PDB file of C-alpha atoms in Angstrom:
ATOM      1  CA  MET P  59     -14.304   1.772   3.926  1.00 70.00           C
ATOM      2  CA  LEU P  60     -13.761   4.836   6.116  1.00 73.00           C
ATOM      3  CA  VAL P  61     -11.965   3.624   9.227  1.00 74.00           C
ATOM      4  CA  ASN P  62     -11.767   6.456  11.702  1.00 64.00           C
ATOM      5  CA  LYS P  63     -11.277   5.019  15.181  1.00 58.00           C
ATOM      6  CA  GLN P  64      -7.709   6.117  15.906  1.00 58.00           C
ATOM      7  CA  THR P  65      -7.826   9.383  13.959  1.00 56.00           C
ATOM      8  CA  GLU P  66     -11.218  10.739  15.007  1.00 58.00           C
ATOM      9  CA  GLY P  67     -11.152  14.478  15.666  1.00 68.00           C
ATOM     10  CA  CYS P  68      -7.590  15.095  14.451  1.00 78.00           C
ATOM     11  CA  GLY P  69      -8.267  15.938  10.780  1.00 82.00           C
ATOM     12  CA  ALA P  70      -6.966  12.631   9.457  1.00 89.00           C
ATOM     13  CA  TYR P  71      -8.851   9.728   7.917  1.00 90.00           C
ATOM     14  CA  VAL P  72      -8.010   6.104   7.232  1.00 91.00           C
ATOM     15  CA  VAL P  73      -9.614   4.780   4.048  1.00 92.00           C
ATOM     16  CA  ARG P  74      -9.459   1.107   3.043  1.00 94.00           C
ATOM     17  CA  PHE P  75      -9.387  -0.232  -0.502  1.00 94.00           C
ATOM     18  CA  PHE P  76      -9.389  -3.820  -1.746  1.00 92.00           C
ATOM     19  CA  ILE P  77      -6.420  -3.965  -4.128  1.00 91.00           C
ATOM     20  CA  GLY P  78      -4.927  -7.145  -5.544  1.00 85.00           C
ATOM     21  CA  GLY P  79      -6.873  -9.390  -3.185  1.00 85.00           C
ATOM     22  CA  THR P  80      -5.957  -7.601   0.057  1.00 90.00           C
ATOM     23  CA  TRP P  81      -7.233  -4.616   2.003  1.00 92.00           C
ATOM     24  CA  LYS P  82      -4.865  -1.642   1.926  1.00 94.00           C
ATOM     25  CA  SER P  83      -5.244   1.296   4.318  1.00 93.00           C
ATOM     26  CA  VAL P  84      -4.387   4.844   3.259  1.00 94.00           C
ATOM     27  CA  ILE P  85      -4.141   7.776   5.689  1.00 93.00           C
ATOM     28  CA  VAL P  86      -5.058  11.250   4.392  1.00 93.00           C
ATOM     29  CA  ASP P  87      -5.689  14.611   5.978  1.00 92.00           C
ATOM     30  CA  ASP P  88      -8.777  16.755   5.450  1.00 89.00           C
ATOM     31  CA  LEU P  89      -7.062  19.439   3.351  1.00 92.00           C
ATOM     32  CA  ILE P  90      -8.882  19.193   0.029  1.00 92.00           C
ATOM     33  CA  PRO P  91      -7.681  20.818  -3.218  1.00 92.00           C
ATOM     34  CA  ALA P  92     -10.078  23.635  -4.084  1.00 92.00           C
ATOM     35  CA  VAL P  93     -10.890  25.975  -6.957  1.00 92.00           C
ATOM     36  CA  ARG P  94     -12.794  29.237  -6.986  1.00 92.00           C
ATOM     37  CA  GLY P  95     -16.345  28.601  -8.141  1.00 83.00           C
ATOM     38  CA  THR P  96     -19.270  30.818  -9.015  1.00 83.00           C
ATOM     39  CA  GLY P  97     -19.683  33.818  -6.759  1.00 87.00           C
ATOM     40  CA  GLY P  98     -16.028  33.638  -5.744  1.00 88.00           C
ATOM     41  CA  ARG P  99     -16.615  30.820  -3.258  1.00 87.00           C
ATOM     42  CA  PHE P 100     -14.185  27.946  -3.087  1.00 88.00           C
ATOM     43  CA  ARG P 101     -15.341  24.409  -3.841  1.00 86.00           C
ATOM     44  CA  PRO P 102     -13.508  21.073  -4.010  1.00 89.00           C
ATOM     45  CA  ALA P 103     -11.509  20.800  -7.224  1.00 90.00           C
ATOM     46  CA  PHE P 104     -12.447  17.174  -7.776  1.00 90.00           C
ATOM     47  CA  ALA P 105     -15.094  14.894  -6.214  1.00 89.00           C
ATOM     48  CA  HIS P 106     -17.749  16.559  -4.073  1.00 86.00           C
ATOM     49  CA  SER P 107     -21.308  15.986  -2.991  1.00 85.00           C
ATOM     50  CA  GLY P 108     -24.196  17.599  -4.834  1.00 83.00           C
ATOM     51  CA  SER P 109     -25.109  19.703  -1.815  1.00 83.00           C
ATOM     52  CA  GLY P 110     -21.483  20.527  -1.017  1.00 74.00           C
ATOM     53  CA  ARG P 111     -22.058  19.548   2.605  1.00 80.00           C
ATOM     54  CA  SER P 112     -20.476  16.081   2.630  1.00 85.00           C
ATOM     55  CA  LEU P 113     -16.727  15.697   2.903  1.00 86.00           C
ATOM     56  CA  TRP P 114     -16.503  11.948   2.366  1.00 88.00           C
ATOM     57  CA  PRO P 115     -16.417  11.924  -1.491  1.00 91.00           C
ATOM     58  CA  ALA P 116     -13.381  14.223  -1.480  1.00 92.00           C
ATOM     59  CA  ILE P 117     -11.682  12.218   1.300  1.00 93.00           C
ATOM     60  CA  VAL P 118     -12.210   8.900  -0.515  1.00 92.00           C
ATOM     61  CA  GLU P 119     -10.965  10.340  -3.817  1.00 93.00           C
ATOM     62  CA  LYS P 120      -7.927  11.898  -2.116  1.00 95.00           C
ATOM     63  CA  ALA P 121      -7.038   8.531  -0.550  1.00 94.00           C
ATOM     64  CA  TYR P 122      -7.492   6.730  -3.887  1.00 93.00           C
ATOM     65  CA  ALA P 123      -5.322   9.341  -5.644  1.00 94.00           C
ATOM     66  CA  LYS P 124      -2.647   8.860  -2.977  1.00 95.00           C
ATOM     67  CA  LEU P 125      -2.809   5.091  -3.434  1.00 93.00           C
ATOM     68  CA  CYS P 126      -2.505   5.452  -7.232  1.00 91.00           C
ATOM     69  CA  GLY P 127       0.192   8.148  -7.135  1.00 93.00           C
ATOM     70  CA  SER P 128      -1.734  11.289  -8.133  1.00 93.00           C
ATOM     71  CA  TYR P 129      -5.122  12.747  -8.983  1.00 91.00           C
ATOM     72  CA  GLN P 130      -4.157  12.488 -12.650  1.00 91.00           C
ATOM     73  CA  ALA P 131      -3.688   8.729 -12.246  1.00 89.00           C
ATOM     74  CA  VAL P 132      -7.349   8.316 -11.248  1.00 86.00           C
ATOM     75  CA  THR P 133      -8.944  10.329 -14.054  1.00 85.00           C
ATOM     76  CA  GLY P 134     -10.944   8.252 -16.479  1.00 83.00           C
ATOM     77  CA  GLY P 135     -10.976   4.555 -15.750  1.00 80.00           C
ATOM     78  CA  TYR P 136     -13.951   2.311 -15.216  1.00 84.00           C
ATOM     79  CA  VAL P 137     -16.636   2.644 -12.561  1.00 84.00           C
ATOM     80  CA  HIS P 138     -16.853  -1.126 -12.027  1.00 85.00           C
ATOM     81  CA  VAL P 139     -13.145  -1.303 -11.133  1.00 86.00           C
ATOM     82  CA  GLY P 140     -13.504   1.517  -8.613  1.00 85.00           C
ATOM     83  CA  MET P 141     -16.587  -0.083  -7.058  1.00 86.00           C
ATOM     84  CA  ALA P 142     -14.792  -3.415  -6.642  1.00 87.00           C
ATOM     85  CA  GLU P 143     -11.764  -1.707  -5.092  1.00 90.00           C
ATOM     86  CA  MET P 144     -13.950   0.284  -2.688  1.00 89.00           C
ATOM     87  CA  THR P 145     -16.142  -2.614  -1.578  1.00 86.00           C
ATOM     88  CA  GLY P 146     -14.049  -5.748  -1.947  1.00 86.00           C
ATOM     89  CA  GLY P 147     -16.742  -7.074  -4.252  1.00 80.00           C
ATOM     90  CA  VAL P 148     -16.479  -8.422  -7.763  1.00 77.00           C
ATOM     91  CA  ALA P 149     -17.500  -6.385 -10.779  1.00 81.00           C
ATOM     92  CA  GLU P 150     -17.685  -6.959 -14.482  1.00 78.00           C
ATOM     93  CA  ARG P 151     -18.394  -4.545 -17.309  1.00 80.00           C
ATOM     94  CA  LEU P 152     -20.885  -5.665 -19.936  1.00 82.00           C
ATOM     95  CA  ASP P 153     -21.283  -3.895 -23.261  1.00 87.00           C
ATOM     96  CA  LEU P 154     -24.939  -4.574 -23.992  1.00 88.00           C
ATOM     97  CA  PHE P 155     -24.574  -3.325 -27.563  1.00 92.00           C
ATOM     98  CA  ASP P 156     -21.886  -5.889 -28.416  1.00 91.00           C
ATOM     99  CA  ASP P 157     -23.038  -8.605 -30.858  1.00 94.00           C
ATOM    100  CA  ASP P 158     -22.316 -11.419 -28.364  1.00 92.00           C
ATOM    101  CA  ALA P 159     -24.236  -9.581 -25.636  1.00 91.00           C
ATOM    102  CA  GLN P 160     -27.186  -9.015 -27.982  1.00 93.00           C
ATOM    103  CA  THR P 161     -27.270 -12.745 -28.755  1.00 94.00           C
ATOM    104  CA  ALA P 162     -27.056 -13.596 -25.036  1.00 93.00           C
ATOM    105  CA  LEU P 163     -29.866 -11.123 -24.303  1.00 92.00           C
ATOM    106  CA  ALA P 164     -32.060 -12.642 -26.992  1.00 94.00           C
ATOM    107  CA  ASP P 165     -31.589 -16.264 -25.926  1.00 95.00           C
ATOM    108  CA  GLY P 166     -31.787 -15.544 -22.173  1.00 93.00           C
ATOM    109  CA  SER P 167     -28.274 -16.755 -21.356  1.00 94.00           C
ATOM    110  CA  LEU P 168     -27.146 -13.308 -20.186  1.00 91.00           C
ATOM    111  CA  TRP P 169     -29.953 -13.202 -17.630  1.00 91.00           C
ATOM    112  CA  ALA P 170     -28.985 -16.698 -16.446  1.00 91.00           C
ATOM    113  CA  GLN P 171     -25.352 -15.566 -16.070  1.00 87.00           C
ATOM    114  CA  VAL P 172     -26.275 -12.439 -14.078  1.00 84.00           C
ATOM    115  CA  LYS P 173     -28.711 -14.417 -11.907  1.00 87.00           C
ATOM    116  CA  GLY P 174     -25.950 -16.986 -11.299  1.00 85.00           C
ATOM    117  CA  TYR P 175     -23.661 -14.209 -10.012  1.00 78.00           C
ATOM    118  CA  PHE P 176     -26.412 -12.938  -7.709  1.00 77.00           C
ATOM    119  CA  ASP P 177     -27.251 -16.417  -6.399  1.00 79.00           C
ATOM    120  CA  ALA P 178     -23.560 -17.203  -5.752  1.00 74.00           C
ATOM    121  CA  VAL P 179     -23.112 -14.020  -3.727  1.00 64.00           C
ATOM    122  CA  ARG P 180     -26.404 -14.457  -1.869  1.00 66.00           C
ATOM    123  CA  CYS P 181     -25.600 -17.985  -0.736  1.00 59.00           C
ATOM    124  CA  ASN P 182     -21.907 -17.133  -0.192  1.00 52.00           C
ATOM    125  CA  CYS P 183     -20.829 -19.789  -2.714  1.00 50.00           C
ATOM    126  CA  SER P 184     -18.090 -19.626  -5.306  1.00 48.00           C
ATOM    127  CA  ILE P 185     -19.084 -19.073  -8.919  1.00 46.00           C
TER     128      ILE P 185
END
């Protein structure tokens, strides 16, 4: 996802996303929007690591915001969509409290469906 061969050491990063069936590269710099936090210290305004020592979450989010047009355009949304666009994988959201899902859980068909996805990916087959 982070492609950094040509830009290493110059404060720029190339981040790849899988959008619409193709990989798209986005170039961003390492200037991250910041806000003043507790104790008067600055911290990233948006995504950041728990320890505050890793830059990659802010870089990836900045690239995604650039791809989508703004930071506001990436607020909310669904985690499974973001994961698919970051990895090139396939994702699906399941509401386990939905009546159909409850029925599928009870009769075992949901497990068979999920296992089918796993088996298809593991053997590199189509679903």
